[in-house]
mmCIF file of C-alpha atoms in Angstrom:
data_model
loop_
_atom_site.group_PDB
_atom_site.id
_atom_site.type_symbol
_atom_site.label_atom_id
_atom_site.label_comp_id
_atom_site.label_asym_id
_atom_site.label_seq_id
_atom_site.Cartn_x
_atom_site.Cartn_y
_atom_site.Cartn_z
ATOM 1 C CA MET A 1 -6.866 -17.488 13.256
ATOM 2 C CA SER A 2 -6.479 -14.278 15.208
ATOM 3 C CA ARG A 3 -3.122 -13.039 16.413
ATOM 4 C CA VAL A 4 -2.996 -11.817 20.019
ATOM 5 C CA ALA A 5 -0.082 -10.205 21.843
ATOM 6 C CA VAL A 6 0.076 -10.381 25.641
ATOM 7 C CA VAL A 7 2.507 -7.663 26.724
ATOM 8 C CA TYR A 8 3.324 -7.192 30.409
ATOM 9 C CA TRP A 9 5.744 -5.987 33.057
ATOM 10 C CA SER A 10 6.033 -7.774 36.382
ATOM 11 C CA GLY A 11 8.212 -7.040 39.377
ATOM 12 C CA THR A 12 7.103 -9.791 41.759
ATOM 13 C CA GLY A 13 5.647 -12.367 39.358
ATOM 14 C CA ASN A 14 1.995 -11.562 40.127
ATOM 15 C CA THR A 15 1.285 -9.791 36.842
ATOM 16 C CA GLU A 16 3.368 -12.391 34.992
ATOM 17 C CA ALA A 17 1.090 -15.133 36.375
ATOM 18 C CA MET A 18 -1.893 -13.129 35.151
ATOM 19 C CA ALA A 19 -0.264 -12.738 31.713
ATOM 20 C CA ASN A 20 0.235 -16.487 31.453
ATOM 21 C CA ALA A 21 -3.458 -17.041 32.193
ATOM 22 C CA VAL A 22 -4.464 -14.423 29.584
ATOM 23 C CA ALA A 23 -2.307 -16.218 27.007
ATOM 24 C CA GLU A 24 -3.878 -19.571 27.954
ATOM 25 C CA GLY A 25 -7.367 -18.159 27.456
ATOM 26 C CA ALA A 26 -6.524 -16.792 24.017
ATOM 27 C CA LYS A 27 -4.829 -20.030 22.950
ATOM 28 C CA GLU A 28 -7.839 -22.062 24.117
ATOM 29 C CA LYS A 29 -9.952 -20.046 21.656
ATOM 30 C CA GLY A 30 -7.535 -20.819 18.842
ATOM 31 C CA ALA A 31 -5.500 -17.612 18.714
ATOM 32 C CA GLU A 32 -1.842 -17.464 17.812
ATOM 33 C CA VAL A 33 -0.304 -15.798 20.889
ATOM 34 C CA LEU A 34 2.830 -13.797 21.552
ATOM 35 C CA LEU A 35 3.509 -13.680 25.315
ATOM 36 C CA THR A 36 6.262 -11.160 26.045
ATOM 37 C CA ASN A 37 7.691 -8.839 28.621
ATOM 38 C CA CYS A 38 7.309 -5.208 27.529
ATOM 39 C CA SER A 39 10.998 -5.118 26.598
ATOM 40 C CA GLY A 40 10.182 -7.519 23.749
ATOM 41 C CA PHE A 41 7.430 -5.349 22.255
ATOM 42 C CA SER A 42 7.389 -2.025 20.441
ATOM 43 C CA ALA A 43 4.849 0.271 18.831
ATOM 44 C CA ASP A 44 5.850 -0.827 15.336
ATOM 45 C CA MET A 45 4.682 -4.371 16.199
ATOM 46 C CA MET A 46 1.088 -3.332 16.945
ATOM 47 C CA GLY A 47 -0.095 -3.712 13.350
ATOM 48 C CA SER A 48 0.945 -7.382 13.369
ATOM 49 C CA TYR A 49 -1.699 -8.276 15.962
ATOM 50 C CA ASP A 50 -5.496 -8.339 15.846
ATOM 51 C CA ALA A 51 -5.674 -7.717 19.591
ATOM 52 C CA ILE A 52 -3.336 -6.844 22.440
ATOM 53 C CA ALA A 53 -3.568 -7.462 26.176
ATOM 54 C CA PHE A 54 -1.469 -5.036 28.200
ATOM 55 C CA GLY A 55 -0.597 -5.948 31.797
ATOM 56 C CA CYS A 56 1.128 -3.810 34.384
ATOM 57 C CA PRO A 57 0.956 -3.616 38.174
ATOM 58 C CA SER A 58 0.278 -0.474 40.112
ATOM 59 C CA MET A 59 3.443 1.283 41.172
ATOM 60 C CA GLY A 60 4.206 4.156 43.533
ATOM 61 C CA SER A 61 1.205 6.435 43.841
ATOM 62 C CA GLU A 62 -0.959 4.223 41.606
ATOM 63 C CA VAL A 63 0.801 4.675 38.285
ATOM 64 C CA LEU A 64 2.162 2.338 35.595
ATOM 65 C CA GLU A 65 5.737 1.088 35.998
ATOM 66 C CA GLU A 66 7.645 4.130 34.761
ATOM 67 C CA TYR A 67 11.028 2.920 33.487
ATOM 68 C CA GLU A 68 10.168 0.057 31.124
ATOM 69 C CA PHE A 69 6.419 -0.345 30.724
ATOM 70 C CA GLU A 70 5.196 3.248 30.599
ATOM 71 C CA PRO A 71 7.649 4.388 27.869
ATOM 72 C CA MET A 72 6.759 1.331 25.737
ATOM 73 C CA PHE A 73 3.023 1.885 26.281
ATOM 74 C CA SER A 74 3.223 5.631 25.588
ATOM 75 C CA ALA A 75 4.856 4.841 22.250
ATOM 76 C CA CYS A 76 1.922 2.501 21.488
ATOM 77 C CA VAL A 77 -0.804 5.061 22.301
ATOM 78 C CA PRO A 78 -0.998 6.545 18.765
ATOM 79 C CA GLY A 79 -1.735 3.019 17.457
ATOM 80 C CA LEU A 80 -4.561 2.355 19.913
ATOM 81 C CA SER A 81 -7.292 3.983 17.829
ATOM 82 C CA GLY A 82 -9.603 1.194 16.684
ATOM 83 C CA LYS A 83 -7.324 -1.503 18.152
ATOM 84 C CA LYS A 84 -8.943 -4.303 20.179
ATOM 85 C CA ILE A 85 -7.221 -4.341 23.570
ATOM 86 C CA ALA A 86 -7.681 -5.456 27.177
ATOM 87 C CA LEU A 87 -5.942 -4.414 30.393
ATOM 88 C CA PHE A 88 -4.881 -6.351 33.490
ATOM 89 C CA GLY A 89 -2.599 -6.019 36.487
ATOM 90 C CA SER A 90 -2.028 -6.506 40.187
ATOM 91 C CA TYR A 91 -1.671 -4.046 43.028
ATOM 92 C CA GLY A 92 -0.546 -4.030 46.633
ATOM 93 C CA TRP A 93 -2.393 -1.021 48.007
ATOM 94 C CA GLY A 94 -4.989 1.512 46.960
ATOM 95 C CA ASP A 95 -8.275 0.807 45.247
ATOM 96 C CA GLY A 96 -7.395 0.323 41.592
ATOM 97 C CA GLU A 97 -7.208 3.993 40.645
ATOM 98 C CA TRP A 98 -4.239 3.326 38.329
ATOM 99 C CA MET A 99 -6.337 0.905 36.288
ATOM 100 C CA ARG A 100 -9.328 3.240 36.020
ATOM 101 C CA ASN A 101 -7.004 6.037 34.858
ATOM 102 C CA TRP A 102 -5.268 3.699 32.406
ATOM 103 C CA GLU A 103 -8.575 2.503 30.980
ATOM 104 C CA GLU A 104 -9.780 6.079 30.584
ATOM 105 C CA SER A 105 -6.616 7.089 28.721
ATOM 106 C CA CYS A 106 -7.015 4.091 26.381
ATOM 107 C CA GLN A 107 -10.630 5.015 25.675
ATOM 108 C CA SER A 108 -9.580 8.615 24.994
ATOM 109 C CA ALA A 109 -7.047 7.286 22.472
ATOM 110 C CA GLY A 110 -9.844 5.433 20.667
ATOM 111 C CA ALA A 111 -9.009 1.894 21.766
ATOM 112 C CA ASN A 112 -11.686 -0.775 21.461
ATOM 113 C CA LEU A 113 -11.786 -2.389 24.915
ATOM 114 C CA ALA A 114 -12.758 -6.019 24.381
ATOM 115 C CA CYS A 115 -13.870 -6.567 27.983
ATOM 116 C CA ASP A 116 -13.625 -5.175 31.498
ATOM 117 C CA TYR A 117 -10.128 -4.946 32.934
ATOM 118 C CA VAL A 118 -8.936 -7.538 35.460
ATOM 119 C CA ILE A 119 -7.140 -6.522 38.641
ATOM 120 C CA CYS A 120 -6.219 -8.408 41.776
ATOM 121 C CA GLN A 121 -4.553 -7.512 45.028
ATOM 122 C CA GLU A 122 -1.173 -9.213 45.433
ATOM 123 C CA ALA A 123 -0.921 -12.739 43.944
ATOM 124 C CA PRO A 124 -3.815 -13.790 41.700
ATOM 125 C CA ASP A 125 -6.135 -16.381 43.229
ATOM 126 C CA ASP A 126 -8.110 -18.963 41.243
ATOM 127 C CA ASP A 127 -10.909 -16.471 40.523
ATOM 128 C CA ALA A 128 -8.489 -13.836 39.225
ATOM 129 C CA LEU A 129 -6.736 -16.384 37.008
ATOM 130 C CA ALA A 130 -10.105 -17.535 35.634
ATOM 131 C CA SER A 131 -10.952 -13.895 34.878
ATOM 132 C CA CYS A 132 -7.617 -13.527 33.093
ATOM 133 C CA ARG A 133 -8.354 -16.595 30.947
ATOM 134 C CA GLN A 134 -11.745 -15.026 30.089
ATOM 135 C CA LEU A 135 -9.982 -11.790 29.173
ATOM 136 C CA GLY A 136 -7.694 -13.716 26.814
ATOM 137 C CA ALA A 137 -10.679 -15.523 25.302
ATOM 138 C CA ALA A 138 -12.419 -12.199 24.686
ATOM 139 C CA LEU A 139 -9.426 -11.028 22.643
ATOM 140 C CA ALA A 140 -9.145 -14.200 20.521
#
């Protein structure tokens, strides 16, 4: 049984809804899943999981949330090399630049991206939630 962590930050509940769907998808494939806000995860926990889904909405000028999520994620970057991960998040404006930049930085750190990232504008619709479940399944 694989162990999957779903680590997210959500200000409005949109990314949290996506995280729940990611966790569902991984559980449906038989994974043991930790679903946690970023405050409940740290870099020293990365080795305990076969795969990690990171979720964060776009903030400000298309950047990761900078007070809780970004410091936690930056601490995890050295452990990304060879780690199976996936990315997801919601946004209210822009065109997804934050996610493309985030994906590129993960690839530069040597992460093994299990699938394409999932983004949605505002609240996730049924299609976005289905994509999140597929993302979770890809990590399991």
